[in-house]
Amino acid sequence: MSWITEYVRPKLRGLLRREVPDNLWTTCESCNQMLLTKELRKARNVCPHCGHHMRALVADRLKWTFDNGVFSRIELPQAPVDPLGFRDQKKYTDRLKDARAKSHEDESLAVAHGTIGGHPAVVAVMAFEFMAGTMGAAFGERFVAAARLAILQKSPLVVFTASGGARMQEGVISLMQMPRTTVAVQMLRDAGLPYIVVLTNPTTGGVTASFAMLGDVQIGEPNALIGFAGPRVIEDTVREKLPPGFQRSEYLLDHGMLDMVVARKDLPATLARVIGLLMCAPADVTAPPPPQKAEPARAAE
Ligand SMILES: [Zn+2]
């Protein structure tokens, strides 16, 4: 690669404003630098110039998280499709078909198991590329399956969130997934198993209002937007300027909503350390009395 192909060509392309750029180059949303997509993938979708953490695909996220990129994805239960017969400009069933074709994922949650730092773990990753990672009945079904698998394997559950919230095409059924996922988290707690949440950009709506904020350990990626309503909606409602960095990981860390903010490259090592600490603790899970059910998971602190 010469200076011409690496520097001049992308700059010229930017000037020409081609409508459909090929995917050889990616522009950083934060510093506007043109980056070679291949190099960017190697850097785990983190801009080498400004450190901006871009979105990651489910397949990449799983590969980066497990030891040597080795894991097994599990077969997940199906849920009733389009329970309300919903239609806006398009039928919901058509939107699902489009999302499947574009994302190569069949729903907004993928579940896999393998080892992290030598510790067995179940990892569930939300697919933002599938209808903005929204939560519907199928998602709930899968989340419960992930929790059950973790209990069966006596391993921790790690969830990577990235979501626009509940899926409006499923109306109240999507909202019902909030208590459902909460119950799944409680199942892990009753079994004395760690539940670790990694919040990535963006995590909003009903996801933030349920399982995403219930982790024994809450980790955020740098500068990830984490909140219920978006900052623009809040500004319009309260008619006040919000403080800088509002609803970003670092702000949430300062205000006690997160335990740590960890760069993407350091996530596997951090997860391995946290899992090691929580799993090796002498947790008494043999016969916990009912009022102290949540205690065994905290014994490692
Ligand atoms: Zn950048």
GROMACS .gro file of C-alpha atoms and ligand atoms in nm:
model
  302
    1MET     CA    1   0.000   0.000   0.000
    2SER     CA    2   0.145   0.331  -0.100
    3TRP     CA    3   0.088   0.683   0.025
    4ILE     CA    4  -0.139   0.740  -0.275
    5THR     CA    5  -0.372   0.450  -0.201
    6GLU     CA    6  -0.365   0.493   0.175
    7TYR     CA    7  -0.403   0.867   0.204
    8VAL     CA    8  -0.476   1.049  -0.124
    9ARG     CA    9  -0.739   0.812  -0.257
   10PRO     CA   10  -0.970   0.823   0.043
   11LYS     CA   11  -0.940   1.202   0.068
   12LEU     CA   12  -1.033   1.235  -0.301
   13ARG     CA   13  -1.326   1.002  -0.248
   14GLY     CA   14  -1.445   1.220   0.036
   15LEU     CA   15  -1.436   1.525  -0.196
   16LEU     CA   16  -1.623   1.347  -0.473
   17ARG     CA   17  -1.894   1.245  -0.223
   18ARG     CA   18  -1.975   0.918  -0.387
   19GLU     CA   19  -2.328   0.810  -0.305
   20VAL     CA   20  -2.243   0.444  -0.251
   21PRO     CA   21  -1.889   0.405  -0.120
   22ASP     CA   22  -1.746   0.056  -0.129
   23ASN     CA   23  -1.664  -0.100   0.207
   24LEU     CA   24  -1.288  -0.076   0.168
   25TRP     CA   25  -1.282   0.237   0.381
   26THR     CA   26  -1.476   0.335   0.691
   27THR     CA   27  -1.509   0.688   0.824
   28CYS     CA   28  -1.472   0.735   1.199
   29GLU     CA   29  -1.793   0.898   1.327
   30SER     CA   30  -1.596   1.079   1.593
   31CYS     CA   31  -1.284   1.222   1.423
   32ASN     CA   32  -1.388   1.180   1.054
   33GLN     CA   33  -1.066   1.000   0.965
   34MET     CA   34  -1.091   0.754   0.679
   35LEU     CA   35  -0.978   0.413   0.799
   36LEU     CA   36  -0.902   0.095   0.610
   37THR     CA   37  -1.189  -0.138   0.703
   38LYS     CA   38  -0.955  -0.436   0.719
   39GLU     CA   39  -0.722  -0.256   0.961
   40LEU     CA   40  -1.017  -0.133   1.162
   41ARG     CA   41  -1.149  -0.490   1.205
   42LYS     CA   42  -0.805  -0.594   1.329
   43ALA     CA   43  -0.824  -0.312   1.585
   44ARG     CA   44  -1.163  -0.451   1.701
   45ASN     CA   45  -1.351  -0.161   1.542
   46VAL     CA   46  -1.176   0.096   1.761
   47CYS     CA   47  -1.047   0.404   1.578
   48PRO     CA   48  -0.666   0.408   1.609
   49HIS     CA   49  -0.665   0.791   1.590
   50CYS     CA   50  -0.918   0.891   1.856
   51GLY     CA   51  -1.003   0.564   2.035
   52HIS     CA   52  -1.371   0.584   1.939
   53HIS     CA   53  -1.542   0.249   1.993
   54MET     CA   54  -1.758   0.171   1.690
   55ARG     CA   55  -2.036  -0.086   1.685
   56ALA     CA   56  -1.937  -0.450   1.662
   57LEU     CA   57  -2.113  -0.738   1.490
   58VAL     CA   58  -2.225  -1.036   1.697
   59ALA     CA   59  -1.987  -1.272   1.515
   60ASP     CA   60  -1.688  -1.045   1.592
   61ARG     CA   61  -1.790  -0.989   1.951
   62LEU     CA   62  -1.804  -1.363   2.019
   63LYS     CA   63  -1.470  -1.419   1.848
   64TRP     CA   64  -1.301  -1.145   2.054
   65THR     CA   65  -1.449  -1.259   2.386
   66PHE     CA   66  -1.375  -1.631   2.397
   67ASP     CA   67  -1.025  -1.782   2.434
   68ASN     CA   68  -0.861  -1.816   2.089
   69GLY     CA   69  -1.195  -1.719   1.930
   70VAL     CA   70  -1.328  -2.070   1.995
   71PHE     CA   71  -1.692  -2.108   2.101
   72SER     CA   72  -2.012  -2.300   2.022
   73ARG     CA   73  -2.331  -2.118   1.944
   74ILE     CA   74  -2.640  -2.287   2.078
   75GLU     CA   75  -2.963  -2.373   1.902
   76LEU     CA   76  -3.223  -2.132   2.038
   77PRO     CA   77  -3.597  -2.174   2.088
   78GLN     CA   78  -3.836  -2.012   1.843
   79ALA     CA   79  -4.117  -1.782   1.953
   80PRO     CA   80  -4.449  -1.698   1.782
   81VAL     CA   81  -4.374  -1.464   1.490
   82ASP     CA   82  -4.579  -1.145   1.461
   83PRO     CA   83  -4.822  -1.210   1.750
   84LEU     CA   84  -5.018  -0.889   1.681
   85GLY     CA   85  -5.029  -0.906   1.299
   86PHE     CA   86  -4.854  -0.567   1.307
   87ARG     CA   87  -4.811  -0.348   1.005
   88ASP     CA   88  -4.680   0.010   0.962
   89GLN     CA   89  -4.539   0.111   0.622
   90LYS     CA   90  -4.430  -0.251   0.597
   91LYS     CA   91  -4.551  -0.577   0.747
   92TYR     CA   92  -4.360  -0.682   1.059
   93THR     CA   93  -4.296  -1.024   0.903
   94ASP     CA   94  -4.133  -0.850   0.603
   95ARG     CA   95  -3.918  -0.640   0.835
   96LEU     CA   96  -3.804  -0.960   1.007
   97LYS     CA   97  -3.718  -1.118   0.673
   98ASP     CA   98  -3.517  -0.810   0.568
   99ALA     CA   99  -3.335  -0.800   0.902
  100ARG     CA  100  -3.243  -1.169   0.869
  101ALA     CA  101  -3.109  -1.119   0.517
  102LYS     CA  102  -2.906  -0.808   0.610
  103SER     CA  103  -2.764  -0.918   0.945
  104HIS     CA  104  -2.719  -1.294   0.884
  105GLU     CA  105  -2.861  -1.334   1.237
  106ASP     CA  106  -3.202  -1.486   1.300
  107GLU     CA  107  -3.288  -1.268   1.601
  108SER     CA  108  -3.151  -0.987   1.815
  109LEU     CA  109  -2.976  -1.217   2.066
  110ALA     CA  110  -2.709  -1.479   2.003
  111VAL     CA  111  -2.593  -1.721   2.273
  112ALA     CA  112  -2.267  -1.916   2.282
  113HIS     CA  113  -2.053  -2.100   2.534
  114GLY     CA  114  -1.681  -2.157   2.563
  115THR     CA  115  -1.404  -2.041   2.794
  116ILE     CA  116  -1.283  -1.694   2.894
  117GLY     CA  117  -0.936  -1.699   3.048
  118GLY     CA  118  -0.984  -2.073   3.098
  119HIS     CA  119  -1.312  -2.030   3.287
  120PRO     CA  120  -1.623  -2.183   3.129
  121ALA     CA  121  -1.877  -1.912   3.048
  122VAL     CA  122  -2.204  -1.855   2.866
  123VAL     CA  123  -2.209  -1.535   2.662
  124ALA     CA  124  -2.519  -1.368   2.516
  125VAL     CA  125  -2.463  -1.090   2.264
  126MET     CA  126  -2.730  -0.849   2.144
  127ALA     CA  127  -2.728  -0.789   1.770
  128PHE     CA  128  -2.775  -0.418   1.704
  129GLU     CA  129  -2.760  -0.506   1.336
  130PHE     CA  130  -3.090  -0.695   1.378
  131MET     CA  131  -3.371  -0.435   1.402
  132ALA     CA  132  -3.156  -0.213   1.626
  133GLY     CA  133  -3.117  -0.490   1.885
  134THR     CA  134  -3.480  -0.455   1.991
  135MET     CA  135  -3.635  -0.689   2.246
  136GLY     CA  136  -3.940  -0.897   2.152
  137ALA     CA  137  -4.082  -1.235   2.256
  138ALA     CA  138  -3.812  -1.431   2.073
  139PHE     CA  139  -3.546  -1.227   2.251
  140GLY     CA  140  -3.700  -1.308   2.591
  141GLU     CA  141  -3.713  -1.677   2.501
  142ARG     CA  142  -3.344  -1.670   2.413
  143PHE     CA  143  -3.242  -1.478   2.721
  144VAL     CA  144  -3.413  -1.735   2.944
  145ALA     CA  145  -3.241  -2.013   2.743
  146ALA     CA  146  -2.902  -1.844   2.805
  147ALA     CA  147  -2.969  -1.825   3.180
  148ARG     CA  148  -3.082  -2.191   3.188
  149LEU     CA  149  -2.770  -2.299   3.000
  150ALA     CA  150  -2.548  -2.111   3.247
  151ILE     CA  151  -2.726  -2.282   3.538
  152LEU     CA  152  -2.695  -2.622   3.369
  153GLN     CA  153  -2.323  -2.569   3.312
  154LYS     CA  154  -2.274  -2.401   3.652
  155SER     CA  155  -2.100  -2.116   3.473
  156PRO     CA  156  -2.144  -1.738   3.477
  157LEU     CA  157  -2.358  -1.552   3.224
  158VAL     CA  158  -2.201  -1.257   3.046
  159VAL     CA  159  -2.436  -1.034   2.845
  160PHE     CA  160  -2.325  -0.772   2.591
  161THR     CA  161  -2.603  -0.517   2.543
  162ALA     CA  162  -2.665  -0.296   2.239
  163SER     CA  163  -3.025  -0.200   2.190
  164GLY     CA  164  -3.284   0.059   2.099
  165GLY     CA  165  -3.515  -0.093   2.363
  166ALA     CA  166  -3.843  -0.283   2.335
  167ARG     CA  167  -3.967  -0.382   1.986
  168MET     CA  168  -4.270  -0.165   1.916
  169GLN     CA  169  -4.406  -0.411   1.656
  170GLU     CA  170  -4.482  -0.650   1.941
  171GLY     CA  171  -4.648  -0.389   2.164
  172VAL     CA  172  -4.715  -0.501   2.519
  173ILE     CA  173  -4.561  -0.844   2.450
  174SER     CA  174  -4.222  -0.677   2.407
  175LEU     CA  175  -4.272  -0.492   2.738
  176MET     CA  176  -4.348  -0.825   2.907
  177GLN     CA  177  -3.991  -0.930   2.831
  178MET     CA  178  -3.870  -0.681   3.094
  179PRO     CA  179  -4.004  -0.881   3.393
  180ARG     CA  180  -3.927  -1.204   3.207
  181THR     CA  181  -3.558  -1.127   3.169
  182THR     CA  182  -3.552  -0.999   3.528
  183VAL     CA  183  -3.682  -1.338   3.646
  184ALA     CA  184  -3.408  -1.509   3.440
  185VAL     CA  185  -3.146  -1.295   3.621
  186GLN     CA  186  -3.300  -1.396   3.953
  187MET     CA  187  -3.269  -1.763   3.850
  188LEU     CA  188  -2.893  -1.711   3.817
  189ARG     CA  189  -2.881  -1.534   4.150
  190ASP     CA  190  -3.069  -1.821   4.318
  191ALA     CA  191  -2.815  -2.063   4.172
  192GLY     CA  192  -2.531  -1.847   4.312
  193LEU     CA  193  -2.387  -1.781   3.967
  194PRO     CA  194  -2.237  -1.450   3.855
  195TYR     CA  195  -2.425  -1.235   3.605
  196ILE     CA  196  -2.200  -0.984   3.432
  197VAL     CA  197  -2.325  -0.710   3.199
  198VAL     CA  198  -2.111  -0.530   2.941
  199LEU     CA  199  -2.297  -0.222   2.818
  200THR     CA  200  -2.203  -0.108   2.470
  201ASN     CA  201  -2.313   0.185   2.258
  202PRO     CA  202  -2.611   0.233   2.259
  203THR     CA  203  -2.809   0.065   2.539
  204THR     CA  204  -3.145   0.234   2.583
  205GLY     CA  205  -3.516   0.192   2.659
  206GLY     CA  206  -3.666  -0.122   2.811
  207VAL     CA  207  -3.332  -0.303   2.799
  208THR     CA  208  -3.172  -0.044   3.031
  209ALA     CA  209  -3.486  -0.059   3.245
  210SER     CA  210  -3.453  -0.433   3.298
  211PHE     CA  211  -3.177  -0.696   3.273
  212ALA     CA  212  -2.903  -0.456   3.153
  213MET     CA  213  -2.882  -0.281   3.491
  214LEU     CA  214  -2.905  -0.589   3.711
  215GLY     CA  215  -2.552  -0.726   3.674
  216ASP     CA  216  -2.345  -0.830   3.975
  217VAL     CA  217  -2.072  -0.642   3.789
  218GLN     CA  218  -2.161  -0.362   3.548
  219ILE     CA  219  -1.899  -0.287   3.283
  220GLY     CA  220  -1.930  -0.014   3.018
  221GLU     CA  221  -1.736   0.038   2.697
  222PRO     CA  222  -1.582   0.387   2.668
  223ASN     CA  223  -1.824   0.666   2.572
  224ALA     CA  224  -2.119   0.428   2.527
  225LEU     CA  225  -2.462   0.591   2.539
  226ILE     CA  226  -2.654   0.426   2.823
  227GLY     CA  227  -2.994   0.555   2.929
  228PHE     CA  228  -3.368   0.509   2.918
  229ALA     CA  229  -3.484   0.800   2.700
  230GLY     CA  230  -3.233   0.961   2.464
  231PRO     CA  231  -3.063   1.293   2.558
  232ARG     CA  232  -3.260   1.490   2.294
  233VAL     CA  233  -3.594   1.369   2.432
  234ILE     CA  234  -3.487   1.462   2.785
  235GLU     CA  235  -3.365   1.807   2.678
  236ASP     CA  236  -3.694   1.873   2.500
  237THR     CA  237  -3.891   1.760   2.804
  238VAL     CA  238  -3.703   1.936   3.085
  239ARG     CA  239  -3.607   2.233   2.861
  240GLU     CA  240  -3.261   2.244   3.008
  241LYS     CA  241  -2.917   2.191   2.864
  242LEU     CA  242  -2.777   1.858   2.983
  243PRO     CA  243  -2.426   1.843   3.134
  244PRO     CA  244  -2.140   1.734   2.904
  245GLY     CA  245  -2.102   1.358   2.876
  246PHE     CA  246  -2.454   1.298   3.013
  247GLN     CA  247  -2.564   0.932   2.978
  248ARG     CA  248  -2.215   0.826   2.866
  249SER     CA  249  -2.026   0.543   3.038
  250GLU     CA  250  -1.777   0.770   3.215
  251TYR     CA  251  -2.059   0.990   3.351
  252LEU     CA  252  -2.243   0.681   3.475
  253LEU     CA  253  -1.924   0.552   3.638
  254ASP     CA  254  -1.882   0.885   3.822
  255HIS     CA  255  -2.244   0.863   3.941
  256GLY     CA  256  -2.223   0.505   4.068
  257MET     CA  257  -2.422   0.333   3.793
  258LEU     CA  258  -2.125   0.136   3.656
  259ASP     CA  259  -1.844  -0.051   3.827
  260MET     CA  260  -1.587   0.009   3.555
  261VAL     CA  261  -1.530   0.142   3.206
  262VAL     CA  262  -1.308  -0.091   3.007
  263ALA     CA  263  -1.154  -0.047   2.660
  264ARG     CA  264  -1.256  -0.319   2.414
  265LYS     CA  265  -0.907  -0.466   2.386
  266ASP     CA  266  -0.896  -0.516   2.763
  267LEU     CA  267  -1.242  -0.674   2.794
  268PRO     CA  268  -1.149  -1.044   2.766
  269ALA     CA  269  -0.878  -1.012   3.034
  270THR     CA  270  -1.110  -0.811   3.260
  271LEU     CA  271  -1.392  -1.063   3.218
  272ALA     CA  272  -1.151  -1.348   3.291
  273ARG     CA  273  -1.035  -1.175   3.610
  274VAL     CA  274  -1.387  -1.094   3.730
  275ILE     CA  275  -1.514  -1.447   3.655
  276GLY     CA  276  -1.212  -1.597   3.829
  277LEU     CA  277  -1.271  -1.387   4.141
  278LEU     CA  278  -1.644  -1.457   4.155
  279MET     CA  279  -1.631  -1.829   4.074
  280CYS     CA  280  -1.338  -1.921   4.297
  281ALA     CA  281  -1.496  -1.757   4.601
  282PRO     CA  282  -1.611  -2.003   4.864
  283ALA     CA  283  -1.974  -1.941   4.775
  284ASP     CA  284  -2.209  -2.143   4.989
  285VAL     CA  285  -2.473  -2.241   4.738
  286THR     CA  286  -2.564  -2.577   4.888
  287ALA     CA  287  -2.870  -2.469   5.083
  288PRO     CA  288  -2.911  -2.093   5.102
  289PRO     CA  289  -3.196  -1.986   5.332
  290PRO     CA  290  -3.460  -1.794   5.132
  291PRO     CA  291  -3.399  -1.440   5.271
  292GLN     CA  292  -3.027  -1.460   5.182
  293LYS     CA  293  -3.063  -1.595   4.829
  294ALA     CA  294  -2.868  -1.308   4.673
  295GLU     CA  295  -2.577  -1.340   4.915
  296PRO     CA  296  -2.360  -1.619   4.760
  297ALA     CA  297  -2.282  -1.414   4.447
  298ARG     CA  298  -2.158  -1.128   4.662
  299ALA     CA  299  -1.932  -1.342   4.875
  300ALA     CA  300  -1.637  -1.271   4.647
  301GLU     CA  301  -1.630  -0.897   4.710
  302ZN      ZN  302  -1.159   0.842   1.520
   0.00000   0.00000   0.00000
